[in-house]
XYZ file of C-alpha atoms in Angstrom:
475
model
C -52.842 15.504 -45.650
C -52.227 18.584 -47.954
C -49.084 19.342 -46.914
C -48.037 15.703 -46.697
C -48.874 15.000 -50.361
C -47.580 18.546 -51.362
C -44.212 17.702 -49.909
C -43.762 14.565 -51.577
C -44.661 15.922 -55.009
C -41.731 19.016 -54.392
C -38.376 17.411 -55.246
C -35.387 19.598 -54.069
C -33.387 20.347 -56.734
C -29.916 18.402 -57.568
C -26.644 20.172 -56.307
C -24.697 21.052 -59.227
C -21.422 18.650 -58.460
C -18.609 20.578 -56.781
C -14.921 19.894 -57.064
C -13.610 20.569 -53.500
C -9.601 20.736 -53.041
C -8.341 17.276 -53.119
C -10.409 16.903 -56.475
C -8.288 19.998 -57.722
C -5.206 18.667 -56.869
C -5.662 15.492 -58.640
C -6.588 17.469 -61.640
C -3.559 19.761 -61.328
C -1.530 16.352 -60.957
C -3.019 14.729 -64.113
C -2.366 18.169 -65.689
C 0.946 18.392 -65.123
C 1.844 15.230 -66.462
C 1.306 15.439 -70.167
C 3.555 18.531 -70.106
C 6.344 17.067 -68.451
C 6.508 13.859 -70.585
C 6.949 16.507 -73.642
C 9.875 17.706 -72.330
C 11.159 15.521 -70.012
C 12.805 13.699 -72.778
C 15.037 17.049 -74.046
C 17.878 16.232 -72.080
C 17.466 12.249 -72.019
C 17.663 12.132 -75.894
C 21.824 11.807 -76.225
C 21.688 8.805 -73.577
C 18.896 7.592 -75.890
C 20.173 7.716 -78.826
C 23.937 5.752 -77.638
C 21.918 3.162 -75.584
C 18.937 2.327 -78.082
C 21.413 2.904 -81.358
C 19.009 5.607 -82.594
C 19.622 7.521 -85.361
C 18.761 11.710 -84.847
C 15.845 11.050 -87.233
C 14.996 8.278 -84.929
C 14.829 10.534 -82.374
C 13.057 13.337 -83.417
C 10.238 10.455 -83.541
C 9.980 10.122 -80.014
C 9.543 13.629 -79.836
C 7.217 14.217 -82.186
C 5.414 11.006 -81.821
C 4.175 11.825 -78.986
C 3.331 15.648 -80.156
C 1.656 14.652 -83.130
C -0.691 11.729 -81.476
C -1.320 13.967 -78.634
C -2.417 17.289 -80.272
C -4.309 15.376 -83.417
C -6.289 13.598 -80.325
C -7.289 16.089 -78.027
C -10.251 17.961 -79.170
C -11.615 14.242 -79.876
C -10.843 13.584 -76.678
C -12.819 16.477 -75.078
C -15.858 15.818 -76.915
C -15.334 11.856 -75.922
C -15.443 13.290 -72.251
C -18.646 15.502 -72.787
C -20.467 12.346 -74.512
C -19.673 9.828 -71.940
C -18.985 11.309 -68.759
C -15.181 13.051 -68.267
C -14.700 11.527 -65.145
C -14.912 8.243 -66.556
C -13.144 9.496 -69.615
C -10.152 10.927 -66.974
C -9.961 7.620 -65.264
C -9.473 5.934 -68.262
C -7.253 8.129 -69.875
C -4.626 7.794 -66.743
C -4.543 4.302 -66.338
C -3.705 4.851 -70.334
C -1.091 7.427 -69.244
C 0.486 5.027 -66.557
C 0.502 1.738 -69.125
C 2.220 3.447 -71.924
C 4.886 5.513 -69.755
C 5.515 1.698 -68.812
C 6.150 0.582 -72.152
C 8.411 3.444 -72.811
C 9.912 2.903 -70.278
C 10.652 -0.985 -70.776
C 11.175 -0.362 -75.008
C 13.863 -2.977 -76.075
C 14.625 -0.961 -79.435
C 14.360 2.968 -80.755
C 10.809 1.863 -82.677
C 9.179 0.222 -79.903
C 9.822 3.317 -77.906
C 8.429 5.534 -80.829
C 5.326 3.252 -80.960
C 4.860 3.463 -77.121
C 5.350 7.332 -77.263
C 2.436 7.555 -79.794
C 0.096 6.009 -77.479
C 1.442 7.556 -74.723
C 0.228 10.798 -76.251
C -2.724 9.644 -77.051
C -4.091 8.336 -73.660
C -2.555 12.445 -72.637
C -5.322 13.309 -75.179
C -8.300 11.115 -73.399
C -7.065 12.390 -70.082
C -6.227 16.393 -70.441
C -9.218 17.978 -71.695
C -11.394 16.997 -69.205
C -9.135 18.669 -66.551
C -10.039 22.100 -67.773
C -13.650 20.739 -68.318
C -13.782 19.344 -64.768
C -13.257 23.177 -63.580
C -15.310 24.870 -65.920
C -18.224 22.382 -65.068
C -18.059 21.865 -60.963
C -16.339 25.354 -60.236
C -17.837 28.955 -60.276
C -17.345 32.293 -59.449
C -13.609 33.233 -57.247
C -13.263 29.402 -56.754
C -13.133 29.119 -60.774
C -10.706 32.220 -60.874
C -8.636 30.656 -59.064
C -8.684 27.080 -60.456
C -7.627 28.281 -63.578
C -4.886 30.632 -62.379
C -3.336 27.254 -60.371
C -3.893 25.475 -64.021
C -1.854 28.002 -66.138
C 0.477 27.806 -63.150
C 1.046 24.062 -63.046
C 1.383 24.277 -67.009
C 4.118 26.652 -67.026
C 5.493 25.257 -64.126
C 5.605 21.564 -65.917
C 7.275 22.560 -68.751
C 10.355 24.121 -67.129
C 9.894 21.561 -64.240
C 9.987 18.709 -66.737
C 13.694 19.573 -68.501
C 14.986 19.706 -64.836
C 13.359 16.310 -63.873
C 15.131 14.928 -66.806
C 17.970 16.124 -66.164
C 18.100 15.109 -62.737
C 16.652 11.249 -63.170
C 19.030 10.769 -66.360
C 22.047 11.388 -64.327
C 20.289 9.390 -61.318
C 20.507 6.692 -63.206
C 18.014 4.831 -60.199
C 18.730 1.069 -59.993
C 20.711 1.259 -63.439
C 17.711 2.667 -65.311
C 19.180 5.415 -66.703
C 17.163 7.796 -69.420
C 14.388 5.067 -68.624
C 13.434 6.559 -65.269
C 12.226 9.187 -66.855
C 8.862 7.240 -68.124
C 9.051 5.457 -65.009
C 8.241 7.890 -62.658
C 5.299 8.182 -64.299
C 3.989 4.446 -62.918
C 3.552 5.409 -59.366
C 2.428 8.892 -59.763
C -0.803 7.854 -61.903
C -1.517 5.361 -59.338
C -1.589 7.548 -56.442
C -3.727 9.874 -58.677
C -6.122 7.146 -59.360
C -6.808 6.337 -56.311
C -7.503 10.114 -55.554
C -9.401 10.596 -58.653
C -11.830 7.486 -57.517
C -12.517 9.418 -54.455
C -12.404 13.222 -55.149
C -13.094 13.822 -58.497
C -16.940 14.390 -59.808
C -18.860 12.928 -62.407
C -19.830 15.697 -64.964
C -20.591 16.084 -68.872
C -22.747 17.814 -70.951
C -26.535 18.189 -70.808
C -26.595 17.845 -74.281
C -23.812 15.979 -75.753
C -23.475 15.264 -79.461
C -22.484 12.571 -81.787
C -18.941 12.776 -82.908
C -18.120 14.078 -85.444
C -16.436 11.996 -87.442
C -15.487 13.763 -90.950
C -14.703 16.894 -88.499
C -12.293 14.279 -86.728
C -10.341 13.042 -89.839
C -9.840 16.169 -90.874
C -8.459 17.482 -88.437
C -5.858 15.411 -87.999
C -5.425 15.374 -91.811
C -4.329 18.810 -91.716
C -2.606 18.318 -88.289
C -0.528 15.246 -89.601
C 0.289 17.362 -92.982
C 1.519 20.728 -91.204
C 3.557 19.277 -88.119
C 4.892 15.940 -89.552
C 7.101 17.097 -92.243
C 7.789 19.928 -90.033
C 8.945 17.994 -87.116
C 10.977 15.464 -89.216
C 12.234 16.950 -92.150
C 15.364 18.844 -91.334
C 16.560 15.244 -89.364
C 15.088 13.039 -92.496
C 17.288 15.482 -95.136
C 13.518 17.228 -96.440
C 11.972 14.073 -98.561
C 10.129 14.356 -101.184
C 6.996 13.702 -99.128
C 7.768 16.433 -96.822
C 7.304 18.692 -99.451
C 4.111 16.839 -100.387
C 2.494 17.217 -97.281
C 3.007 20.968 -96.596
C 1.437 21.301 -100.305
C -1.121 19.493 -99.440
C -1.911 21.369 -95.633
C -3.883 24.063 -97.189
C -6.351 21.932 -98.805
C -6.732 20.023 -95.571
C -7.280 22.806 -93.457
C -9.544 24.435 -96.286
C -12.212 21.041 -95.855
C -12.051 20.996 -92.360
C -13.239 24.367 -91.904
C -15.540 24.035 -94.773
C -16.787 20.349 -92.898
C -17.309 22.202 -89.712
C -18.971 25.599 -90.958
C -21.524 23.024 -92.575
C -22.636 21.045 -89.399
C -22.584 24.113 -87.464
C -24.965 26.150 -89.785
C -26.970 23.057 -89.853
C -27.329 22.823 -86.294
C -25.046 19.914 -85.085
C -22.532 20.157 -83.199
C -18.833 19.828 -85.184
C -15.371 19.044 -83.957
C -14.445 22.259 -83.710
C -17.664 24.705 -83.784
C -16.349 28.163 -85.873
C -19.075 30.130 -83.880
C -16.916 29.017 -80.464
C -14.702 31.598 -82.209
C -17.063 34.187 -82.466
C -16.167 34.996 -78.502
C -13.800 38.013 -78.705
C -11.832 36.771 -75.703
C -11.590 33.367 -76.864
C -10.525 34.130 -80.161
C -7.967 37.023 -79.536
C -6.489 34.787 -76.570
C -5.908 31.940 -78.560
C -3.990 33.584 -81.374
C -1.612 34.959 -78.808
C -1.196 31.818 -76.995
C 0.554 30.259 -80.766
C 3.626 32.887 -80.652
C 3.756 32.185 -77.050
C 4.155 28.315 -77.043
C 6.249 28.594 -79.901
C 8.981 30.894 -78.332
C 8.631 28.582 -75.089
C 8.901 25.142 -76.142
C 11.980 26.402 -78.760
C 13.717 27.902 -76.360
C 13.553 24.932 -73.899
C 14.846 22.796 -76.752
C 17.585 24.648 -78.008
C 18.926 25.600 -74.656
C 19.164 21.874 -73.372
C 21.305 21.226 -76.649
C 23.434 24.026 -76.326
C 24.344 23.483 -72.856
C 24.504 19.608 -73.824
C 26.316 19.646 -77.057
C 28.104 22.950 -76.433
C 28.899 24.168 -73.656
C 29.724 20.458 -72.194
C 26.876 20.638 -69.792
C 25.925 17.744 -68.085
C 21.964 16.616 -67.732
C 21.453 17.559 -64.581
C 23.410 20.636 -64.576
C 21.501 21.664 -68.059
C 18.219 20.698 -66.379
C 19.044 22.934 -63.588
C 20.389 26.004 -65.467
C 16.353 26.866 -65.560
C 15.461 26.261 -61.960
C 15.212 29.969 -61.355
C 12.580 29.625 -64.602
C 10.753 27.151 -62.559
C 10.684 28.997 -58.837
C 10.231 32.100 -60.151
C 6.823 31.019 -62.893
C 5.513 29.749 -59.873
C 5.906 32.129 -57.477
C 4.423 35.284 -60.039
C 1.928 32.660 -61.355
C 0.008 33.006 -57.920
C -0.263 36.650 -57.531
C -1.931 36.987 -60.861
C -5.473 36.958 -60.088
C -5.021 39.781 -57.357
C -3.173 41.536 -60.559
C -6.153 40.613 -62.920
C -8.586 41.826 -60.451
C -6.764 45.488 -60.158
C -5.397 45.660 -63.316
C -7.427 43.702 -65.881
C -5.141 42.126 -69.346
C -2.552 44.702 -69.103
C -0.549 42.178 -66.578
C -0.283 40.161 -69.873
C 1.107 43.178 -71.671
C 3.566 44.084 -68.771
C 4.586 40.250 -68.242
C 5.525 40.475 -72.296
C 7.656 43.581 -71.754
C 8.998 41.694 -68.888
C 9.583 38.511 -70.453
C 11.717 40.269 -73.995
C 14.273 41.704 -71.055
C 14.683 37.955 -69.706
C 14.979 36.627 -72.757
C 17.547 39.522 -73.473
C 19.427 39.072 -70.896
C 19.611 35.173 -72.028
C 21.327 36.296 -75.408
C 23.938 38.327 -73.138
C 25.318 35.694 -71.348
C 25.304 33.652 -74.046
C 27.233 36.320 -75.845
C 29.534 37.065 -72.594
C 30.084 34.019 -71.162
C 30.410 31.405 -73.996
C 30.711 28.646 -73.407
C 30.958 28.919 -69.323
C 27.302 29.334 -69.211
C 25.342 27.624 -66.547
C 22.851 28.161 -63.679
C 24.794 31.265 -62.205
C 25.220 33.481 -65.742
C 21.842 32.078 -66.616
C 20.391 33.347 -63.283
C 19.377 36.862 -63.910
C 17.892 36.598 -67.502
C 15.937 33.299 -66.700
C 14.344 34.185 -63.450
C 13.727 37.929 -64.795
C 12.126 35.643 -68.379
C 10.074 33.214 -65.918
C 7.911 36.015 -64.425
C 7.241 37.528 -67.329
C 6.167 34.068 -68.679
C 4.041 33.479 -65.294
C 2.283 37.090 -66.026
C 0.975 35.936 -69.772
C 0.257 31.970 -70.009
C -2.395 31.283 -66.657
C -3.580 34.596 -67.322
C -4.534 33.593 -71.026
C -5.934 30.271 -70.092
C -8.552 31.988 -68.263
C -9.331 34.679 -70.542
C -9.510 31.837 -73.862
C -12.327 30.159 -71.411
C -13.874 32.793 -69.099
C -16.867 33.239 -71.736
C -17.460 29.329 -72.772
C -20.411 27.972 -71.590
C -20.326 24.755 -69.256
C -22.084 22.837 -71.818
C -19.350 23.775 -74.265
C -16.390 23.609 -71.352
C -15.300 19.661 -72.931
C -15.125 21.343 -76.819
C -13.760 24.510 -75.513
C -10.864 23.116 -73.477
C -9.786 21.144 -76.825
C -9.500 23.458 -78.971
C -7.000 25.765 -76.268
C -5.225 22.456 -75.387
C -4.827 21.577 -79.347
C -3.579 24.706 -80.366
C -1.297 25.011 -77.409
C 0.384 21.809 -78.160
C 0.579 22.538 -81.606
C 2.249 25.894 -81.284
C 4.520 23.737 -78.694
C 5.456 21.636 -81.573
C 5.923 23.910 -84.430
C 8.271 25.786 -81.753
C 10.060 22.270 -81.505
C 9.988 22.123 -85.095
C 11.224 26.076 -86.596
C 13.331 27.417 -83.363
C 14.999 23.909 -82.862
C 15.518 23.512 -86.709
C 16.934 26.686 -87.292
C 19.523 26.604 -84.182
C 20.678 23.123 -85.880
C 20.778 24.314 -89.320
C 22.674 27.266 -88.411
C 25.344 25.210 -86.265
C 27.913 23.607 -88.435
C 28.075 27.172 -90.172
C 28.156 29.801 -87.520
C 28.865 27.327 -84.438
C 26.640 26.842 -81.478
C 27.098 30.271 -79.704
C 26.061 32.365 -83.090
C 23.516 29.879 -83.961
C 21.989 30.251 -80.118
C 21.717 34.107 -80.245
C 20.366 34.025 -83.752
C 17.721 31.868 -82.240
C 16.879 34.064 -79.091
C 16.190 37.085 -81.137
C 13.644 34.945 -83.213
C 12.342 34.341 -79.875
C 12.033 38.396 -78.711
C 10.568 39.011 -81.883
C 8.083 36.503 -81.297
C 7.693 37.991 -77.766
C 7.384 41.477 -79.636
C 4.357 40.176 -81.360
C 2.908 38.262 -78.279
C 3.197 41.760 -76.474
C 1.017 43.817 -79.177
C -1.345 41.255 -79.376
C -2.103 41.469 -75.777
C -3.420 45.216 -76.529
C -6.338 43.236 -77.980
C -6.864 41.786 -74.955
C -10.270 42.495 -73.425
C -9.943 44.506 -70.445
C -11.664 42.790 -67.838
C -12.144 38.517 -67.505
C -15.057 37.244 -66.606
């Protein structure tokens, strides 16, 4: 009777939930497509702009619309998924996903589209962070190593991947859809991965999830909205007066948000964006390396889809295609990094830097050679010999920024990488792809191009010292 009564009193403990590998490929596929549908659009924006009547200011819009609603969101978005359940939150934010890439998609006018691309970046925001959350929270151990390393993969694989799918479904044109198709693709994708997400993904958030944080969340986006809006539109609106206005006024912003957050964190809540999260040494150096990264990456896939567009008389799909090496290559490298973490620790990142700066080298001499016959065959060397260094520095990094986060933190944490990622992805937008256009009615599009690649190798210089701050070995 003893052990009868002593056996109903013991209650096995419950199974921490486990995200097996079709729940990892629907991740992965929710992952990817934010990242695409940034640059998806770089080669669809001339057919755009003659079909919708769109002015270039117009245009940047759709762009940065989507940038700007998308990074301001996503931190929110992660601590959204912590409070409520990130399943539920990813769900959600898909369907979102699918129903606004519709409305792009079926935008009568230029503004429509721009208002549809703003909440198409938005619903990216509910749905992203809880990808990397997901795997920090149902993952451990080799199985987590190795979630993240397909992550960073499928990031840097999306981005390239993206310009090429552009290209390709632009020139298409399927059932007289034209630059259209490229939001459309979207519809049936995010079905499919709803209906896997229903089945394979897990229900997980934080044991102790906090409020939001609202004045943390205006903030933030206050200084967000003053740093990357006049950025992102001023060159295309002829630099306004409030342009001006609002990088005055970024400083200030930034100043009370950190000021905001320092507060609730010394007083024991949990803010926005906690400052002692920055207090881990691998989060902290990793993250300032990933900004000159995702600059140089994101302004380099811009300006290369105009010059072989507006310059060199490329075609979409052939422009989208010049950077298939890119693509095959990223992915390839991308999946022997954690054998080369686990025998040589962060100098891969420091080697895939060195590689990357003789890519990106060889770039600028073709461009210099071969002007303006340059396509997939003179790009070839420099691209494929750029993509593995790129694959040897970005999946590597996303583990490192979270290998020291604790689960409970994994919604927060993710966030913050994913906001300052997309960000830096915007400012690159915003400097590389201003200065190429500014410098183009003056020094044509060849000069302007190699001016612009050697702002990118100096940015890879710096990306390349700061990964001898690296810590040595990831958790």
């Amino acid at each position: 009777m003893t052990e009868t009564l002593t056996s109903r009193t013991v209650r096995s403990p419950v199974a921490a939930p486990q995200l097996g590998g079709l729940g990892l490929f629907t991740v992965l596929l929710a992952a990817a497509l934010p990242l695409i549908d940034f640059f998806i659009v770089n080669v669809a924006l001339p057919t755009m702009g003659r079909d919708l009547h769109a002015s270039e200011a117009v245009l940047e819009l759709v762009v940065a619309g989507y940038g700007l609603s998308y990074a301001v969101l996503l931190v929110l978005g992660g601590r959204l998924g912590d409070l409520f359940g990130r399943r539920t939150f990813f769900l959600g934010g898909m369907a979102a996903f699918g129903l606004t890439s519709l409305a792009c998609g079926l935008a009568p006018n230029a503004w429509t589209l721009v208002a549809a691309r703003v909440a198409q970046g938005a619903a990216a925001a509910a749905m992203l962070p809880q990808v990397l959350a997901t795997i920090q929270a149902a993952t451990g151990g080799q199985r987590r190593a190795r979630a993240m390393g397909l992550y960073g993969a499928t990031a840097g694989l999306s981005m390239v991947a993206g310009q090429i799918l552009g290209g390709v479904l632009v020139a298409a044109d399927v059932l007289g859809t034209g630059w259209r198709s490229v939001f459309l693709v979207n519809v049936p994708v995010v079905l499919v991965g709803l209906v896997l997400a229903a089945r394979a993904v897990p229900e997980t958030r934080s044991p102790r999830p906090e409020p939001v944080d609202a004045p943390g969340t205006v903030l933030l986006a206050a200084s967000l909205l003053t740093l990357l809006a006049p950025l992102t539109e001023g060159r295309a609106a002829g630099w306004p007066w409030w342009t001006w206005l609002s990088l005055a006024a970024f400083p200030f912003a930034a100043w009370a948000f950190y000021a905001v957050e320092r507060r609730a964190d010394r007083e024991g809540r949990t803010p926005l964006v906690p400052p002692s999260l920055f207090a881990l040494v691998s989060l902290r150096r990793g993250l300032v390396m990933v900004v000159p990264f995702s600059i140089g990456f994101s302004g380099f896939m811009f300006v290369i889809a105009v010059a072989l567009q507006r310059g060199a008389g490329r075609g979409p799909v052939a422009a989208g295609l010049a950077l298939a090496p890119m693509a095959i290559v990223f992915f390839a490298v991308s999946l022997c990094g954690p054998r080369l973490i686990a025998r040589h620790g962060t100098r891969v990142v420091t080697a895939g830097g060195l590689i990357q700066a003789v890519g990106v080298a060889l770039i600028a001499l073709a461009a210099w050679r071969a002007w303006p016959d340059l396509g997939v065959v003179e790009l070839l060397p420099g691209a494929a010999v750029a993509g593995a260094g790129q694959a040897l520095q970005l999946p590597v990094l996303f583990r490192i920024i979270l290998s020291e986060v604790p689960p409970a933190r994994a919604g927060v944490g993710s966030g913050v990488m994913i906001t300052i990622q997309q960000s830096a992805l915007a400012l690159g937008v915003a400097t590389l792809g201003s200065l190429f256009l500014a410098l183009v009615p003056g020094t044509g599009m060849r000069d302007a191009l190699l001016v612009t690649l050697l702002a990118q190798l100096a940015g890879v210089a710096v990306t390349t010292a700061l990964s001898l701050r690296l810590p040595r070995a990831v958790g």
